[in-house]
Short mmCIF file of C-alpha atoms in Angstrom, two decimals:
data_model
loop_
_atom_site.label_atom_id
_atom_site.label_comp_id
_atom_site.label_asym_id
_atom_site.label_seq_id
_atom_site.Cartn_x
_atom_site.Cartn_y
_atom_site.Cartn_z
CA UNK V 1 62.95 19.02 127.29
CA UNK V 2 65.66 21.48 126.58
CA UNK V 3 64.94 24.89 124.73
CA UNK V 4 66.49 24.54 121.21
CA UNK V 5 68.97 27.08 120.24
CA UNK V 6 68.25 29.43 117.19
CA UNK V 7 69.70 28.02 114.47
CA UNK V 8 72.93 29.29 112.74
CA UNK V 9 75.07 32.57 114.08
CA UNK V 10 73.68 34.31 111.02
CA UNK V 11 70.66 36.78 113.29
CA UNK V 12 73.76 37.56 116.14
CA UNK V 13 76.25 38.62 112.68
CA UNK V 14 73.85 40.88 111.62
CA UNK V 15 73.82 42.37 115.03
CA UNK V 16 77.18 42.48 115.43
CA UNK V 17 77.31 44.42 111.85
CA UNK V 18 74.55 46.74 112.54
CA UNK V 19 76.55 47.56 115.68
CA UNK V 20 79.44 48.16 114.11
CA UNK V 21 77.92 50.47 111.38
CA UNK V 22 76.71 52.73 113.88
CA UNK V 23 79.36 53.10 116.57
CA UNK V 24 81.57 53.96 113.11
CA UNK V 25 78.73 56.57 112.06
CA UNK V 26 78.37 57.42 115.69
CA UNK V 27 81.70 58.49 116.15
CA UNK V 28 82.27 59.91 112.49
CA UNK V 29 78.87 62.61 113.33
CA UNK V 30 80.38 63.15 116.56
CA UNK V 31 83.48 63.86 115.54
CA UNK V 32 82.47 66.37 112.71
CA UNK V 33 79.94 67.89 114.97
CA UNK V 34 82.51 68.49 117.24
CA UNK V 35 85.44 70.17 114.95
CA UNK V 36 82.82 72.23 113.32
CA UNK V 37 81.36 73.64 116.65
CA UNK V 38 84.92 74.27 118.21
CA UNK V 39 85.88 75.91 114.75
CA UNK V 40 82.81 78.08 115.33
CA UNK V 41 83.42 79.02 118.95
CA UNK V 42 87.20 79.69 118.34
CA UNK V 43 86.43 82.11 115.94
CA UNK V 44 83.53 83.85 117.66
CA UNK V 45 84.18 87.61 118.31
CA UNK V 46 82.03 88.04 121.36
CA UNK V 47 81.36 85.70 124.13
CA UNK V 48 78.20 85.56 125.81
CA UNK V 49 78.41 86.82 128.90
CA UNK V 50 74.98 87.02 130.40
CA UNK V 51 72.43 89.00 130.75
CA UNK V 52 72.08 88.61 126.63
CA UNK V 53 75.18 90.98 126.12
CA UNK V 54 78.08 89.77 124.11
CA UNK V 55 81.32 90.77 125.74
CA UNK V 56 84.71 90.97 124.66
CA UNK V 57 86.47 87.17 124.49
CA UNK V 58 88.53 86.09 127.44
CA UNK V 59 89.26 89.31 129.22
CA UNK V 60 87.71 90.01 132.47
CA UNK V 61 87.34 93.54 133.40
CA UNK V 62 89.53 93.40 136.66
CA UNK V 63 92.78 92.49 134.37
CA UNK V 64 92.30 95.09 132.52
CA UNK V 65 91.89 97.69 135.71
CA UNK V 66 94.53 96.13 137.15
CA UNK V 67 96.56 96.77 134.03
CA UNK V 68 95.38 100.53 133.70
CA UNK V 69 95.89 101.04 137.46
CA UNK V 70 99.73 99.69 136.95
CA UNK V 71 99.86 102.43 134.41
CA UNK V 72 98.85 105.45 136.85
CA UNK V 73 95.35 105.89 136.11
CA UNK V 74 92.24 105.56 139.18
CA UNK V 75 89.71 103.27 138.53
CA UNK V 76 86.32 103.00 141.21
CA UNK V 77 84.10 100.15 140.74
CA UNK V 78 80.71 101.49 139.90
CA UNK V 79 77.02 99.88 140.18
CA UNK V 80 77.48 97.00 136.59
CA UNK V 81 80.69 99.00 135.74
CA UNK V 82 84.44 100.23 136.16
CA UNK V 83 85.01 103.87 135.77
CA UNK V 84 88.99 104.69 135.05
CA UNK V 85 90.61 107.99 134.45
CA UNK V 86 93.49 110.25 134.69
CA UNK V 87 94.72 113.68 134.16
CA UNK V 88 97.88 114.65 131.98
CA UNK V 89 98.83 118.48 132.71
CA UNK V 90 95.08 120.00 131.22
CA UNK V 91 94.07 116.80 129.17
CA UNK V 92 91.01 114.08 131.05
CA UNK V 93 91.64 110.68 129.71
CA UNK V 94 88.20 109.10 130.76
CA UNK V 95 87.00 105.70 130.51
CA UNK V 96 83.72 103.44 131.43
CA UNK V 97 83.82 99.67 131.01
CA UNK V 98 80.28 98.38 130.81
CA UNK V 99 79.87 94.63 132.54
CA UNK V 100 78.46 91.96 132.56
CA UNK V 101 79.77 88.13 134.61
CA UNK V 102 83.07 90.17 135.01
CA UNK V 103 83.48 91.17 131.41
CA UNK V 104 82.48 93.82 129.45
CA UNK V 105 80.94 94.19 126.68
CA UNK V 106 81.09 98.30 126.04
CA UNK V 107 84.15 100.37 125.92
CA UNK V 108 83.12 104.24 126.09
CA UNK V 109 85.79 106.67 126.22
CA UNK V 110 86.01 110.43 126.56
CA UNK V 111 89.23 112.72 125.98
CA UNK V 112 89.20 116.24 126.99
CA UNK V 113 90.78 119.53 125.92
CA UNK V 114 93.21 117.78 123.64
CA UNK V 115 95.04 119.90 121.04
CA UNK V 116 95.72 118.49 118.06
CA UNK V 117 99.38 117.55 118.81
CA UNK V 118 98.19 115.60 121.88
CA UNK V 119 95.23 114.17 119.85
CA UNK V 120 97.48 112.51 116.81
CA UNK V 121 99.71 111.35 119.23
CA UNK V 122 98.54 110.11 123.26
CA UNK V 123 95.55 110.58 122.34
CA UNK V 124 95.54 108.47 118.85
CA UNK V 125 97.65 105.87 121.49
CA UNK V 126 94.95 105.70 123.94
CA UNK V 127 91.80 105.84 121.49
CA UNK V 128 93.86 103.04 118.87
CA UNK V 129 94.76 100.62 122.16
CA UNK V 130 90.72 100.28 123.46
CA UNK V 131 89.89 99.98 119.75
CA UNK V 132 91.78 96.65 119.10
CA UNK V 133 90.88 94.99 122.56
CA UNK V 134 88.59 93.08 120.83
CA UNK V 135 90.79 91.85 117.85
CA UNK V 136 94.35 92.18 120.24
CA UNK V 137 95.24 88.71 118.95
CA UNK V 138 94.99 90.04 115.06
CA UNK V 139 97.37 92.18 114.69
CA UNK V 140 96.50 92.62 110.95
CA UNK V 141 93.50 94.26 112.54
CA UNK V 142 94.38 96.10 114.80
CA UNK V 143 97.00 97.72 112.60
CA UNK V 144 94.36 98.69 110.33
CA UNK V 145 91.71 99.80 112.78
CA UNK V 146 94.58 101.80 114.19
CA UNK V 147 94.23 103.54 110.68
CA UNK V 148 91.12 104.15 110.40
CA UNK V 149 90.91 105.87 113.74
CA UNK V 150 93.52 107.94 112.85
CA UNK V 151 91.44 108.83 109.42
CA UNK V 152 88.35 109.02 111.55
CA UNK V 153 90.72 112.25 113.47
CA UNK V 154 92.30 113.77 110.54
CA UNK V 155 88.22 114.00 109.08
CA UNK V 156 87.06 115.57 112.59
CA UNK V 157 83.65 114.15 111.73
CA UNK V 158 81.35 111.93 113.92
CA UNK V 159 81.68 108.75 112.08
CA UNK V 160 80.20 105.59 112.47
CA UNK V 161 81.60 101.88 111.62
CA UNK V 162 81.30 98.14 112.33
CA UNK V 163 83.87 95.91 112.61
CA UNK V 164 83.38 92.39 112.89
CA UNK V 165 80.70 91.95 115.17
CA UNK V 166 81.07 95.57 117.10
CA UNK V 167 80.16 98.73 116.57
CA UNK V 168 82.64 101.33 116.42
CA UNK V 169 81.10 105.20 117.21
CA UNK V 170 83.47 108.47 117.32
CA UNK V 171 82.32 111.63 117.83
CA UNK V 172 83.76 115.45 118.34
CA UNK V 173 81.17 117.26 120.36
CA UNK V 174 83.59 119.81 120.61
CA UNK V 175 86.89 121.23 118.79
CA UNK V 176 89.55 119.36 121.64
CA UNK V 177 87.21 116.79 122.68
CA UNK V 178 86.44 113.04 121.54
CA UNK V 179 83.86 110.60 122.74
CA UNK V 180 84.52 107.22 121.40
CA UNK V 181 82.28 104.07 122.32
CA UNK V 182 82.57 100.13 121.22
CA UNK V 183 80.28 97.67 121.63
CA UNK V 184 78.79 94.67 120.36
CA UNK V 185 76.55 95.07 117.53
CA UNK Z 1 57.61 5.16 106.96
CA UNK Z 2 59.94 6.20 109.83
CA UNK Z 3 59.15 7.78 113.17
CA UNK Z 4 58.03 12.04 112.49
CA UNK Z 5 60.84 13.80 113.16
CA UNK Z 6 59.66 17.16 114.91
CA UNK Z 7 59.69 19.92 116.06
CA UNK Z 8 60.14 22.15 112.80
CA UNK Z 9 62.32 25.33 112.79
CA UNK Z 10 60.42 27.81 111.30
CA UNK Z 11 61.47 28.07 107.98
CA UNK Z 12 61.09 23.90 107.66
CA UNK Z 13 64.65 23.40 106.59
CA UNK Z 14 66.06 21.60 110.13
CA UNK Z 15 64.37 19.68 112.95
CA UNK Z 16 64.96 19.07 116.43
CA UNK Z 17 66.14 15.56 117.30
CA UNK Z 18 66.30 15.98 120.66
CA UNK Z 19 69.88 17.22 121.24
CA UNK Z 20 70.53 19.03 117.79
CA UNK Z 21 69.24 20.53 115.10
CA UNK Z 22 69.10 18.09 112.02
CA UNK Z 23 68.51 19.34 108.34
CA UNK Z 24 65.30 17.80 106.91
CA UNK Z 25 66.63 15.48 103.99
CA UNK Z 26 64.68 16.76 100.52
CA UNK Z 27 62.24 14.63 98.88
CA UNK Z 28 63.32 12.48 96.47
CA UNK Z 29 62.10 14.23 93.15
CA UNK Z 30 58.85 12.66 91.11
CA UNK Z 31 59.73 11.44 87.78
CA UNK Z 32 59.08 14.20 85.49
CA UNK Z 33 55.72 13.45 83.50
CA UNK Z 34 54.38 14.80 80.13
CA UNK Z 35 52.15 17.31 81.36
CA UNK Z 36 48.97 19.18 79.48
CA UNK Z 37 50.22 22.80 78.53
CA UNK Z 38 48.50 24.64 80.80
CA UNK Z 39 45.53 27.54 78.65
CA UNK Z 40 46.53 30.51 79.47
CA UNK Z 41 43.45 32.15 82.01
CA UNK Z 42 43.47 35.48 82.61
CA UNK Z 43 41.21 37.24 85.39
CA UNK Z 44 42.10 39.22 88.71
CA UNK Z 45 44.80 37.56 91.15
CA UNK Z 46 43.06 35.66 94.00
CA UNK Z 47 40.56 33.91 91.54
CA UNK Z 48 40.72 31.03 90.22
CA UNK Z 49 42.19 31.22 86.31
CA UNK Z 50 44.52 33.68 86.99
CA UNK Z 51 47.29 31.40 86.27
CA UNK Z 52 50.57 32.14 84.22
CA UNK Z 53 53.29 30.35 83.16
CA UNK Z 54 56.22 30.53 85.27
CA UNK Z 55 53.91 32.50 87.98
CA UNK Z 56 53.63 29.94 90.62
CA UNK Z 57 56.24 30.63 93.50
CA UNK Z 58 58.60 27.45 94.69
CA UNK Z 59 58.18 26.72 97.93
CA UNK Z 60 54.34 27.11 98.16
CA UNK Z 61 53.06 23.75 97.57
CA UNK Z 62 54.44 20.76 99.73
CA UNK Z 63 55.97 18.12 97.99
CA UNK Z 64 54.63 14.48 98.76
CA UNK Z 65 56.41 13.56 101.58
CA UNK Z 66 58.06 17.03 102.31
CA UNK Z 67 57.73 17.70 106.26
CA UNK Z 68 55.26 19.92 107.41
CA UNK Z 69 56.58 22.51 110.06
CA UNK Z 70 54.50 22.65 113.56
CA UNK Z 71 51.13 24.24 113.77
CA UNK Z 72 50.39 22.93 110.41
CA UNK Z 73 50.87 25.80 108.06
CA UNK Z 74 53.37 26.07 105.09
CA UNK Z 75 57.27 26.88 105.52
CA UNK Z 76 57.22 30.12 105.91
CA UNK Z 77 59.34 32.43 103.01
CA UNK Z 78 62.96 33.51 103.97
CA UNK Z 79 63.01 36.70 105.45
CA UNK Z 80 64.16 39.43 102.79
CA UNK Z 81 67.35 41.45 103.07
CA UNK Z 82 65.51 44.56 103.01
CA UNK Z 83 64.67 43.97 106.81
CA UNK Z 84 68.32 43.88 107.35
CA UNK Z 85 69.43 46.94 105.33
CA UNK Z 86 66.17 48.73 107.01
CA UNK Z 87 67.71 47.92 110.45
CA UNK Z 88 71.38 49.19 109.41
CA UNK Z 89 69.74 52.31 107.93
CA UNK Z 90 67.89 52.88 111.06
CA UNK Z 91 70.44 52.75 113.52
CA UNK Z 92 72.78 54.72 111.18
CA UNK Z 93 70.58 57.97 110.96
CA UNK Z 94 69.79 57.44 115.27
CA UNK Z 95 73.78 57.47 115.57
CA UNK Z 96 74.15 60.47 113.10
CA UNK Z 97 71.94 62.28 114.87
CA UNK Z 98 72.96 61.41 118.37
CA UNK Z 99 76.68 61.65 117.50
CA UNK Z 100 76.17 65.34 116.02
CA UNK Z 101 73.92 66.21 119.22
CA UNK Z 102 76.80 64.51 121.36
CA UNK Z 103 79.65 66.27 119.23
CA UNK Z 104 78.37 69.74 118.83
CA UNK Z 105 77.39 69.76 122.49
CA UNK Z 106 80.85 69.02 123.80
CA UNK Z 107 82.61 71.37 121.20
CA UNK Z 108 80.26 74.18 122.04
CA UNK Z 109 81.13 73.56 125.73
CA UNK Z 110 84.85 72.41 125.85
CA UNK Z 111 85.55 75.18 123.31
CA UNK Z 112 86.03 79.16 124.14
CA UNK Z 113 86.59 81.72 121.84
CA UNK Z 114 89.92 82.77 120.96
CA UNK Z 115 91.30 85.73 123.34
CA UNK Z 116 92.79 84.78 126.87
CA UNK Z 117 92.77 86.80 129.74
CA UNK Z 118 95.66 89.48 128.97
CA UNK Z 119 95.95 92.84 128.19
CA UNK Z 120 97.97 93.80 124.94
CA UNK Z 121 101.15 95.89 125.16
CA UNK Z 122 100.52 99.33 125.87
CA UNK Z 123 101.94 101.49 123.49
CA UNK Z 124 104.94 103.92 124.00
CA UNK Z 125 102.46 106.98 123.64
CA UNK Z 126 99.59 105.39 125.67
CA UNK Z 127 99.24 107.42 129.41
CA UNK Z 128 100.61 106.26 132.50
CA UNK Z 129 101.88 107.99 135.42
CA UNK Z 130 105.09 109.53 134.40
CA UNK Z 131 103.58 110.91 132.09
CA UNK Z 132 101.77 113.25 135.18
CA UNK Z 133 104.85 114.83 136.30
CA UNK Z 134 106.83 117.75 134.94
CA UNK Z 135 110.14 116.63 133.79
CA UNK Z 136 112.95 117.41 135.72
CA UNK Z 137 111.01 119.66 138.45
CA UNK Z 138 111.54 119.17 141.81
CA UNK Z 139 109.26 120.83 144.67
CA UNK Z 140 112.28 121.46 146.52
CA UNK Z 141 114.27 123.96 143.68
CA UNK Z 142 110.91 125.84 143.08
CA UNK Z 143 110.30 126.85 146.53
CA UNK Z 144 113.76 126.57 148.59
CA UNK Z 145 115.78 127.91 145.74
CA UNK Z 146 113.54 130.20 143.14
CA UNK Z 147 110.98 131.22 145.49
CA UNK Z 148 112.62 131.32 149.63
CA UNK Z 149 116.20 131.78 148.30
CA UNK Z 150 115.95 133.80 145.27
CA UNK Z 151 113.08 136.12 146.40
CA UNK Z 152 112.60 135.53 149.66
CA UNK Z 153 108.54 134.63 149.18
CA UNK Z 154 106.63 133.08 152.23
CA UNK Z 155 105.80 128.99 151.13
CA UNK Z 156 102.83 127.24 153.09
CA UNK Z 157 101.24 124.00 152.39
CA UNK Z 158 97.47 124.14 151.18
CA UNK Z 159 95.55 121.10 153.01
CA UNK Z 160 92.45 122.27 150.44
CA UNK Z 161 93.43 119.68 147.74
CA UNK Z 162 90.17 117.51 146.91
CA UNK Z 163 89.02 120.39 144.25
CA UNK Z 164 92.40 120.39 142.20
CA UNK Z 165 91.93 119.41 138.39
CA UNK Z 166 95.38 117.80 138.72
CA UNK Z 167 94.32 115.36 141.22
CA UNK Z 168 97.70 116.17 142.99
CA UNK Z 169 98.19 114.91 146.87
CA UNK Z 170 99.43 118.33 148.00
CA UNK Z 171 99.44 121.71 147.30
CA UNK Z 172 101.84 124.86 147.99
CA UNK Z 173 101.10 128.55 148.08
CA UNK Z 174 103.70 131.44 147.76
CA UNK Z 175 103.59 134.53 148.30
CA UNK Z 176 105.89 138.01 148.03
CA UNK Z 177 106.94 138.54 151.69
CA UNK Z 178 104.85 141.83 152.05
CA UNK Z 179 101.38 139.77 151.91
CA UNK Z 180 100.57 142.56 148.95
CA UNK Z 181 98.12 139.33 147.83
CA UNK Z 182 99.23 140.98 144.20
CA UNK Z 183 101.01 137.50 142.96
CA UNK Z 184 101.36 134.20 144.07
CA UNK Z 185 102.99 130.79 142.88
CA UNK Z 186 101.10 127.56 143.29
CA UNK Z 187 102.85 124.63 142.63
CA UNK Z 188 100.57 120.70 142.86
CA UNK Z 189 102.45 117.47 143.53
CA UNK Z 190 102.27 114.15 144.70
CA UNK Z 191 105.89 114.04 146.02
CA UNK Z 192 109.14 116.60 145.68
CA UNK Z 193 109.99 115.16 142.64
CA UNK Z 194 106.45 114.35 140.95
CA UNK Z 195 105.43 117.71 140.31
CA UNK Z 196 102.04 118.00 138.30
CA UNK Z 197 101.61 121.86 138.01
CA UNK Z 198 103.13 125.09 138.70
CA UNK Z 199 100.94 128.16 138.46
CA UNK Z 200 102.32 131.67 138.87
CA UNK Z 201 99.39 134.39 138.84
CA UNK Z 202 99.87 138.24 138.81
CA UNK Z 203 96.89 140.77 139.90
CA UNK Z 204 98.69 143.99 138.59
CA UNK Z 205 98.13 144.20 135.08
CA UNK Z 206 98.28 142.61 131.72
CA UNK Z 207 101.14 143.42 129.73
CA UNK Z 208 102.74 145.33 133.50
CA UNK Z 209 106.94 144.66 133.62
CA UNK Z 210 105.91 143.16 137.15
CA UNK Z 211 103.44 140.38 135.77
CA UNK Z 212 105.91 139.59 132.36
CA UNK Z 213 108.55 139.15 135.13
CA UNK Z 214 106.91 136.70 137.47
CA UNK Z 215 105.73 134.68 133.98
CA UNK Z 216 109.79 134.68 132.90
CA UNK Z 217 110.93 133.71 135.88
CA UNK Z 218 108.84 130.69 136.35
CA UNK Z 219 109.23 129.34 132.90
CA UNK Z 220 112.81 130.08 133.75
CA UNK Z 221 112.90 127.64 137.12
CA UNK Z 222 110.57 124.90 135.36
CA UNK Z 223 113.19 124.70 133.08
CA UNK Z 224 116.28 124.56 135.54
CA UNK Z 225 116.94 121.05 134.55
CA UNK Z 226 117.18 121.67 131.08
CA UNK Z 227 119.79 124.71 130.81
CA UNK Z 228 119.92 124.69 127.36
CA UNK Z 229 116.00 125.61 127.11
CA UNK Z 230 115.68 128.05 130.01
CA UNK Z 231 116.33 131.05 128.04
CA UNK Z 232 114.32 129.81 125.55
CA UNK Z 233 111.57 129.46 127.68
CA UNK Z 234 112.37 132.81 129.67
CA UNK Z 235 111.77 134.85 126.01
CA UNK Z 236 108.70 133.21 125.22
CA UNK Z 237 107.04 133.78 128.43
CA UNK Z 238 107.95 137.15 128.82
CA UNK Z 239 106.82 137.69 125.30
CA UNK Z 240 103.69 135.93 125.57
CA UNK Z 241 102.22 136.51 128.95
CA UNK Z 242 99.93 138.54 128.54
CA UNK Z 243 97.86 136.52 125.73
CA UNK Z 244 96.26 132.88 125.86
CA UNK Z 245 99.08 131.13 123.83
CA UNK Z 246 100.56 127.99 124.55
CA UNK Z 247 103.92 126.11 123.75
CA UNK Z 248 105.91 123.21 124.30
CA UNK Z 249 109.53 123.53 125.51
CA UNK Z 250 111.38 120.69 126.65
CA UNK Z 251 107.94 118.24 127.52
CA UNK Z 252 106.83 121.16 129.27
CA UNK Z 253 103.66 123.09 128.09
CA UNK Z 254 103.49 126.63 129.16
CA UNK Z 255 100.31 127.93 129.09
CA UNK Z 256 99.60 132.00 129.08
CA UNK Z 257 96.09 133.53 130.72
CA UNK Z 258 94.62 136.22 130.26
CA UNK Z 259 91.77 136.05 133.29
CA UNK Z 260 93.56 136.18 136.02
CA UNK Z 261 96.78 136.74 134.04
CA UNK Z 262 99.15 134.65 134.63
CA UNK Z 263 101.59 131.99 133.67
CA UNK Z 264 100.95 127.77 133.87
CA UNK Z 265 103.51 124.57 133.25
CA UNK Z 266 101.66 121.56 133.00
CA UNK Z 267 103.31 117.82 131.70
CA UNK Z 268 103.10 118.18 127.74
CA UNK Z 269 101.66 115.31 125.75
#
């Protein structure tokens, strides 16, 4: 005897229809989840870059020695860091790169015997140009962070700030030096 | 009373004939009677009396004649919508959740945050390695022209040049020709024409014509390039060497010392 057949289509519509309703929610929460995450990451300041340190987005440490070597100055790869410096007549432009997976996520640098004149203008040039590596695609930013460094100068007081998600430290330990330091907060 | 028909679909509305399903043909209807109005009983459901009017569900009672559907019971109620809606509310909350898993997953991964892998444009201040050298100033004029030529000083190369501030490749001493040892001209540099420092020191005396001389002259051959500044920078050194002052002629610094006294053009920022 054969097996009767369920009667009507009307349990295999409902299927079909519950089906339907989810592969159209499916795709909807998928969708959403996925613009809001990639919004989120885009617009991150810091990328993780191991080791639980936030590092500075897309730039890896050797393009930006290779950069400052093309400009004259010596870097030496140290033990989780780049050191970089150079000498201008009497003035030390000095500069560690802390790392971490090949990008860094702490800028310190140190400028010595630097008269004023040198400090409002190499100096300011040098100080202004590590400050907006973070933000170097905002240049809205780094025009005004350019500012306040200059301000920061002008005060000749140790002077502490965040900005966006780093921390932003300058100090004068002495009358022609400056010791300035970035990193995540 | 014809062959039973059977089996019964579940719900009693169709049979099985053998090759199809067949809907079961209704009852015909019982002549409506003049029925007792029912007394009103009232007690808990389940018991007997607790009877209203209206209360008694269609459907429950088999009609003379009605089929009954296999394994003897009643036709069994239709099943309500809410399973259906129950079902579609189900698997819509399992495919929110495993869409947003599934979406925010890929976006975290697939997505980096905004900043490629360049460097900004360095600014027109920032230091490079031009910057280094002493404008204009060749090795060759300080120590063939001003120093051989001109004074007729003694020139040898230093190979001691790991300790210079400057960082400069090589290094050249000069000295007056009677090896007195009370003067001498160092000039740092990387090649003839990337010159990073020229040093003149005098041992005879603050403030002696000698040592004011030596400081003049130098500021006097840094400057060769730039004849317009030289006697600018010839006065000022003269006037100045024997103090710790420092000024900026022509992107040259010239720095005055006191201890050892002497005279120093570095690259001006």
């Amino acid at each position: 005897m054969s097996v009767p057949p369920a009667p009507g289509g009307d349990r295999s519509r409902r299927g079909l229809l519950v089906f339907v309703i989810a592969l159209v929610v499916f795709l909807a929460a998928g969708g959403g989840a996925y613009a809001l995450t990639r919004d989120y990451r885009s617009n991150q300041m810091t990328q993780d870059c191991g080791n639980s340190y936030g590092c500075i987005p897309g730039l890896k440490v050797t393009t930006l020695v290779e950069a400052l070597k093309d400009r004259g100055h010596t870097c030496e790869e140290k033990s989780s860091s780049w050191h970089c410096d150079m000498v201008i007549g009497h003035v030390y432009f000095d500069l560690w790169l802390q790392t971490s997976g090949g990008y860094i996520y702490s800028v310190s640098v140190r400028l010595h015997r630097m008269d004023d004149k040198a400090l409002t203008g190499t100096g300011l040039s040098y100080l202004s140009w590590f400050a907006a590596l973070p933000f170097r695609d905002d240049p809205v930013l780094t025009k005004e962070i350019e500012g306040w460094i200059a301000q920061q100068l002008e005060n000749n007081k140790d002077t502490k700030a965040t900005i966006g998600d780093y921390e932003y430290v300058l100090q004068r330990p002495e009358a022609e030096s400056v010791e300035f330091t970035i990193r995540e907060k | 009373m014809a062959a039973r028909p059977g089996p019964y679909s579940p719900d009693g509305r169709f049979w099985w004939d053998g090759t199809a399903w067949q809907p079961v043909q209704p009852p015909p209807q019982p002549q409506p009677q003049p029925q007792p109005q029912p007394q009103p009983q009232y007690g808990p459901p389940g018991q007997q009396g607790f009877q209203q009017p209206g209360f008694q569900q269609q459907g429950f009672q088999v009609p003379p004649g009605y089929p009954v559907p296999p394994g003897g019971g009643m036709p069994r109620t239709p099943r309500p919508r809410s399973g259906f809606v129950l079902l579609t509310i189900g698997a819509a909350i399992a495919a929110l959740v495993l869409g947003g898993i599934i979406g925010g997953v890929v976006g975290l991964t697939t997505t980096k945050p905004r900043g490629d892998n360049s460097v900004p444009a360095f600014a027109g201040k920032f230091p490079d390695a031009k910057a280094q050298y002493l404008p204009g100033v060749t090795v060759s004029f300080i120590v063939d022209d001003w120093m051989k030529r001109a004074n007729k000083w003694k020139c040898v190369k230093d190979p001691k040049t790991q300790d210079l501030y400057s960082r400069a490749k090589s290094q050249m001493k000069c000295e007056p020709p009677d090896d007195r040892g009370d003067m001498h001209v160092d000039i740092e540099y990387d090649a003839d024409d990337k010159v990073k420092v020229v040093e003149a020191t005098c041992w005879l005396g603050v403030h002696t014509k000698a040592c004011k001389s030596l400081a003049a002259m130098m500021a006097d051959a840094v400057l060769a390039a730039q004849p317009k500044l030289r006697k600018q920078a010839q006065k000022w050194a003269e006037q100045n060497s024997g103090s710790e002052r420092a000024t900026t002629i022509g992107g040259i610094r010239l720095e005055a010392d006191l201890n050892p006294n002497g005279m120093k053009a570095l690259p001006a920022l």
